[in-house]
């Protein structure tokens, strides 16, 4: 029996701030946003700082996993710093994800947009990185300040996540 | 547990998903859809037929796969079943709740 939505407690909207561009962080953000929509929960993503790379047309299909300073990779930091290590690790990860039907970044962004996830660029970070609107994905819903983004937390059950 | 759907006694789990697909028929699907606030159209039924076909062949269901099915694209899928398309459509189709995060 599906229960009626409660005025308090239930998640009604997920607002996710993505500040990193390593592919594991980007996928965590995308899967959380998509998973929300699949449950009928609203979702929005605010791309800021390095997170902007995930919606940068030239960069989004070349995101990498971090092989240095990442103990969970289980390779010595010295080896992780060797040329090509990031690409090897990233390709291995992408293969595993494809097996689970997890789409590549560009297709994932299309899915998110088609699913009704609002995608926002951070105005200040864009100025900092000298990015123009046309550098970013066409599906982007707009450029916001932090204040604009907070204002979109307009209902009970809104939750914010910083990645 | 048992639940009366469309005047028939049907086995469902605590979330309302059918536990025995052989008890499903369109009347049942229609009644579940009404409970979910959905008025079924031909397009809704086409999606339900597709999901049942995939389920019969043991293909795990994901939004991505439905979007590539040619039956409905992802935007259309959300328009047909706004409150969680894969979940809602699976419930109407009388198949288990998909265990997928994508």
Coordinates of C-alpha atoms in Angstrom, one line a residue:
Chain A
X1 CA 0.0 0.0 0.0
X2 CA 1.5 3.3 -0.9
X3 CA 1.3 5.7 2.0
X4 CA 0.2 9.3 1.6
X5 CA 3.0 11.8 1.6
X6 CA 3.6 13.2 5.0
X7 CA 3.9 17.0 5.5
X8 CA 7.2 16.4 7.4
X9 CA 9.9 13.8 7.1
X10 CA 9.5 12.6 3.6
X11 CA 11.9 13.8 1.0
X12 CA 10.1 15.9 -1.6
X13 CA 13.0 17.6 -3.3
X14 CA 16.8 16.9 -3.6
X15 CA 19.0 19.9 -4.3
X16 CA 22.6 18.7 -5.0
X17 CA 25.6 21.0 -5.2
X18 CA 28.4 19.4 -7.3
X19 CA 31.8 21.0 -6.7
X20 CA 34.1 18.3 -8.0
X21 CA 34.9 16.9 -11.4
X22 CA 36.4 13.5 -10.6
X23 CA 34.2 11.0 -12.4
X24 CA 33.2 9.1 -9.2
X25 CA 31.9 12.3 -7.6
X26 CA 30.1 13.3 -10.8
X27 CA 28.4 9.8 -11.1
X28 CA 27.4 9.9 -7.4
X29 CA 25.7 13.2 -8.0
X30 CA 24.0 12.0 -11.2
X31 CA 22.8 8.8 -9.7
X32 CA 21.4 10.5 -6.6
X33 CA 19.5 13.0 -8.8
X34 CA 18.2 10.4 -11.2
X35 CA 17.3 8.1 -8.3
X36 CA 15.2 10.9 -6.8
X37 CA 13.3 11.5 -10.0
X38 CA 12.7 7.7 -10.3
X39 CA 10.9 7.9 -6.9
X40 CA 8.8 10.9 -8.0
X41 CA 11.1 13.3 -6.0
X42 CA 12.1 16.6 -7.6
X43 CA 15.8 17.1 -8.2
X44 CA 18.1 20.0 -9.1
X45 CA 21.9 20.2 -9.5
X46 CA 24.0 23.3 -9.0
X47 CA 27.3 22.9 -10.8
X48 CA 30.0 25.0 -9.1
X49 CA 33.8 25.2 -9.1
X50 CA 35.3 22.1 -10.6
X51 CA 31.8 20.6 -10.9
X52 CA 31.3 22.9 -13.9
X53 CA 33.5 20.5 -15.9
X54 CA 30.7 18.0 -15.8
X55 CA 28.6 20.4 -17.9
X56 CA 31.5 21.9 -20.0
X57 CA 30.9 20.7 -23.5
X58 CA 34.7 20.3 -24.2
X59 CA 35.4 18.5 -20.9
X60 CA 32.4 16.4 -19.9
X61 CA 33.4 13.3 -21.8
X62 CA 37.0 13.4 -20.5
X63 CA 36.4 13.3 -16.8
X64 CA 38.8 11.0 -14.8
X65 CA 39.0 9.1 -11.6
X66 CA 41.6 10.5 -9.1
X67 CA 44.5 8.0 -8.7
X68 CA 46.6 10.1 -6.4
X69 CA 45.4 10.9 -2.9
X70 CA 42.7 8.3 -3.1
X71 CA 43.4 5.4 -0.7
X72 CA 40.4 3.5 -2.0
X73 CA 42.2 3.0 -5.3
X74 CA 44.6 0.6 -3.5
X75 CA 47.5 1.6 -5.6
X76 CA 50.6 3.3 -4.1
X77 CA 50.5 7.1 -4.5
X78 CA 53.9 7.0 -6.4
X79 CA 52.4 4.7 -9.0
X80 CA 49.2 6.6 -9.2
X81 CA 51.1 9.6 -10.3
X82 CA 52.7 7.9 -13.3
X83 CA 51.6 9.2 -16.8
X84 CA 48.5 7.3 -18.1
X85 CA 47.4 5.9 -14.7
X86 CA 44.3 8.1 -14.5
X87 CA 43.2 6.9 -18.0
X88 CA 43.8 3.3 -17.2
X89 CA 41.8 3.5 -14.0
X90 CA 39.1 5.5 -15.6
X91 CA 38.7 3.1 -18.5
X92 CA 38.4 0.1 -16.1
X93 CA 35.8 2.0 -14.1
X94 CA 33.8 2.9 -17.2
X95 CA 33.8 -0.7 -18.4
X96 CA 32.3 -1.9 -15.0
X97 CA 29.7 0.9 -15.2
X98 CA 28.6 0.0 -18.7
X99 CA 28.0 -3.6 -17.5
X100 CA 25.5 -2.1 -15.0
X101 CA 23.8 -0.1 -17.7
X102 CA 25.1 3.2 -16.3
X103 CA 25.3 5.6 -19.2
X104 CA 28.4 7.8 -20.2
X105 CA 28.4 11.4 -18.9
X106 CA 26.9 13.0 -22.0
X107 CA 24.0 10.5 -22.2
X108 CA 23.4 10.7 -18.5
X109 CA 23.0 14.5 -18.7
X110 CA 20.5 14.0 -21.5
X111 CA 18.6 11.5 -19.3
X112 CA 18.6 13.9 -16.3
X113 CA 17.3 16.7 -18.4
X114 CA 14.6 14.6 -20.0
X115 CA 13.7 13.3 -16.5
X116 CA 13.0 16.9 -15.3
X117 CA 16.1 17.4 -13.3
X118 CA 16.9 21.1 -13.3
X119 CA 20.6 21.8 -14.1
X120 CA 22.1 25.1 -13.0
X121 CA 25.5 26.7 -13.5
X122 CA 27.2 28.8 -10.8
X123 CA 27.6 32.4 -11.9
X124 CA 30.7 33.1 -9.7
X125 CA 32.5 30.0 -10.7
X126 CA 31.9 30.6 -14.3
X127 CA 33.4 34.1 -14.0
X128 CA 36.3 32.6 -12.2
X129 CA 37.0 30.0 -14.9
X130 CA 36.2 32.5 -17.7
X131 CA 33.4 30.4 -19.0
X132 CA 30.6 31.7 -21.2
X133 CA 27.0 30.2 -21.4
X134 CA 27.9 28.7 -24.8
X135 CA 30.8 26.7 -23.3
X136 CA 28.3 24.8 -21.2
X137 CA 25.7 22.2 -22.2
X138 CA 22.7 23.4 -24.1
X139 CA 20.4 21.5 -21.7
X140 CA 21.5 23.7 -18.8
X141 CA 18.4 25.5 -17.4
X142 CA 20.3 28.7 -16.5
X143 CA 23.0 30.5 -14.5
X144 CA 22.3 31.2 -10.9
X145 CA 23.9 32.8 -7.8
X146 CA 24.0 30.9 -4.6
X147 CA 21.0 32.9 -3.3
X148 CA 19.0 32.1 -6.4
X149 CA 19.7 28.4 -5.8
X150 CA 18.6 28.6 -2.1
X151 CA 15.4 30.3 -3.1
X152 CA 14.5 27.2 -5.1
X153 CA 14.3 25.2 -1.8
X154 CA 10.6 26.2 -1.8
X155 CA 8.9 23.3 0.0
X156 CA 8.8 21.1 3.1
X157 CA 11.0 18.0 2.6
X158 CA 13.7 19.8 0.6
X159 CA 17.1 18.4 1.2
X160 CA 20.5 19.8 0.2
X161 CA 23.7 17.8 -0.5
X162 CA 27.2 19.1 -1.2
X163 CA 29.4 16.9 -3.2
Chain B
X1 CA -1.3 -10.4 1.8
X2 CA -4.5 -10.3 -0.2
X3 CA -6.2 -7.3 -1.6
X4 CA -9.4 -6.9 -3.5
X5 CA -8.6 -5.2 -6.8
X6 CA -11.3 -4.9 -9.5
X7 CA -13.5 -7.2 -7.4
X8 CA -10.9 -10.0 -7.5
X9 CA -8.8 -11.2 -4.6
X10 CA -5.1 -10.6 -5.6
X11 CA -1.9 -11.4 -3.8
X12 CA 0.2 -8.3 -3.3
X13 CA 3.2 -7.3 -1.2
X14 CA 3.2 -4.5 1.4
X15 CA 3.9 -1.9 -1.3
X16 CA 1.0 -3.1 -3.5
X17 CA 3.0 -5.0 -6.1
X18 CA 1.5 -8.2 -7.4
X19 CA 3.4 -11.3 -6.0
X20 CA 1.8 -13.6 -8.5
X21 CA 1.9 -12.3 -12.1
X22 CA -0.5 -15.0 -13.3
X23 CA -3.3 -13.2 -11.4
X24 CA -2.8 -10.1 -13.6
X25 CA -5.2 -9.0 -16.3
X26 CA -6.0 -5.6 -17.8
X27 CA -8.8 -5.0 -15.4
X28 CA -6.4 -5.3 -12.5
X29 CA -3.9 -3.1 -14.3
X30 CA -6.6 -0.5 -14.9
X31 CA -7.7 -0.5 -11.2
X32 CA -4.1 -0.1 -9.9
X33 CA -3.6 2.7 -12.4
X34 CA -6.7 4.5 -11.0
X35 CA -5.3 4.1 -7.5
X36 CA -2.1 5.8 -8.7
X37 CA -4.1 8.6 -10.3
X38 CA -3.4 7.5 -13.9
X39 CA -5.9 7.3 -16.7
X40 CA -4.7 4.6 -19.0
X41 CA -4.3 5.4 -22.7
X42 CA -3.1 3.2 -25.6
X43 CA 0.4 4.6 -25.0
X44 CA 0.3 3.6 -21.3
X45 CA -0.7 0.0 -22.3
X46 CA 2.1 -0.2 -24.9
X47 CA 4.6 0.6 -22.1
X48 CA 3.0 -2.0 -19.8
X49 CA 3.1 -4.6 -22.6
X50 CA 6.8 -3.8 -23.2
X51 CA 7.6 -4.1 -19.4
X52 CA 5.8 -7.4 -19.2
X53 CA 7.7 -8.7 -22.2
X54 CA 11.0 -7.7 -20.7
X55 CA 10.1 -9.2 -17.4
X56 CA 9.1 -12.5 -19.1
X57 CA 12.6 -12.6 -20.7
X58 CA 14.3 -11.8 -17.3
X59 CA 15.7 -8.5 -18.6
X60 CA 16.5 -6.2 -15.7
X61 CA 14.5 -2.9 -16.2
X62 CA 16.2 0.5 -16.1
X63 CA 14.9 3.9 -17.2
X64 CA 17.7 4.0 -19.8
X65 CA 16.6 0.7 -21.4
X66 CA 13.0 1.8 -21.5
X67 CA 14.1 5.1 -23.1
X68 CA 15.9 3.2 -25.9
X69 CA 13.0 0.7 -26.4
X70 CA 11.3 2.7 -29.1
X71 CA 8.1 2.4 -27.2
X72 CA 8.5 5.7 -25.3
X73 CA 11.4 8.1 -24.7
X74 CA 12.4 9.2 -21.2
X75 CA 10.6 12.5 -21.3
X76 CA 7.5 10.8 -22.5
X77 CA 7.8 8.0 -19.9
X78 CA 7.8 10.7 -17.1
X79 CA 4.8 12.4 -18.8
X80 CA 2.8 9.1 -18.8
X81 CA 3.7 8.1 -15.2
X82 CA 4.8 11.3 -13.5
X83 CA 5.3 10.0 -9.9
X84 CA 8.2 7.6 -10.5
X85 CA 7.7 6.1 -14.0
X86 CA 9.4 2.8 -13.7
X87 CA 7.9 2.0 -10.3
X88 CA 4.4 3.0 -11.1
X89 CA 4.3 1.3 -14.5
X90 CA 5.8 -1.9 -13.1
X91 CA 3.1 -1.9 -10.4
X92 CA 0.4 -1.5 -13.0
X93 CA 2.0 -4.2 -15.2
X94 CA 1.8 -6.6 -12.2
X95 CA 5.6 -7.3 -12.2
X96 CA 8.0 -6.8 -9.2
X97 CA 9.3 -3.4 -8.3
X98 CA 12.5 -2.9 -10.3
X99 CA 15.6 -3.0 -8.0
X100 CA 17.5 -0.6 -10.1
X101 CA 19.0 2.8 -9.2
X102 CA 19.2 4.0 -12.8

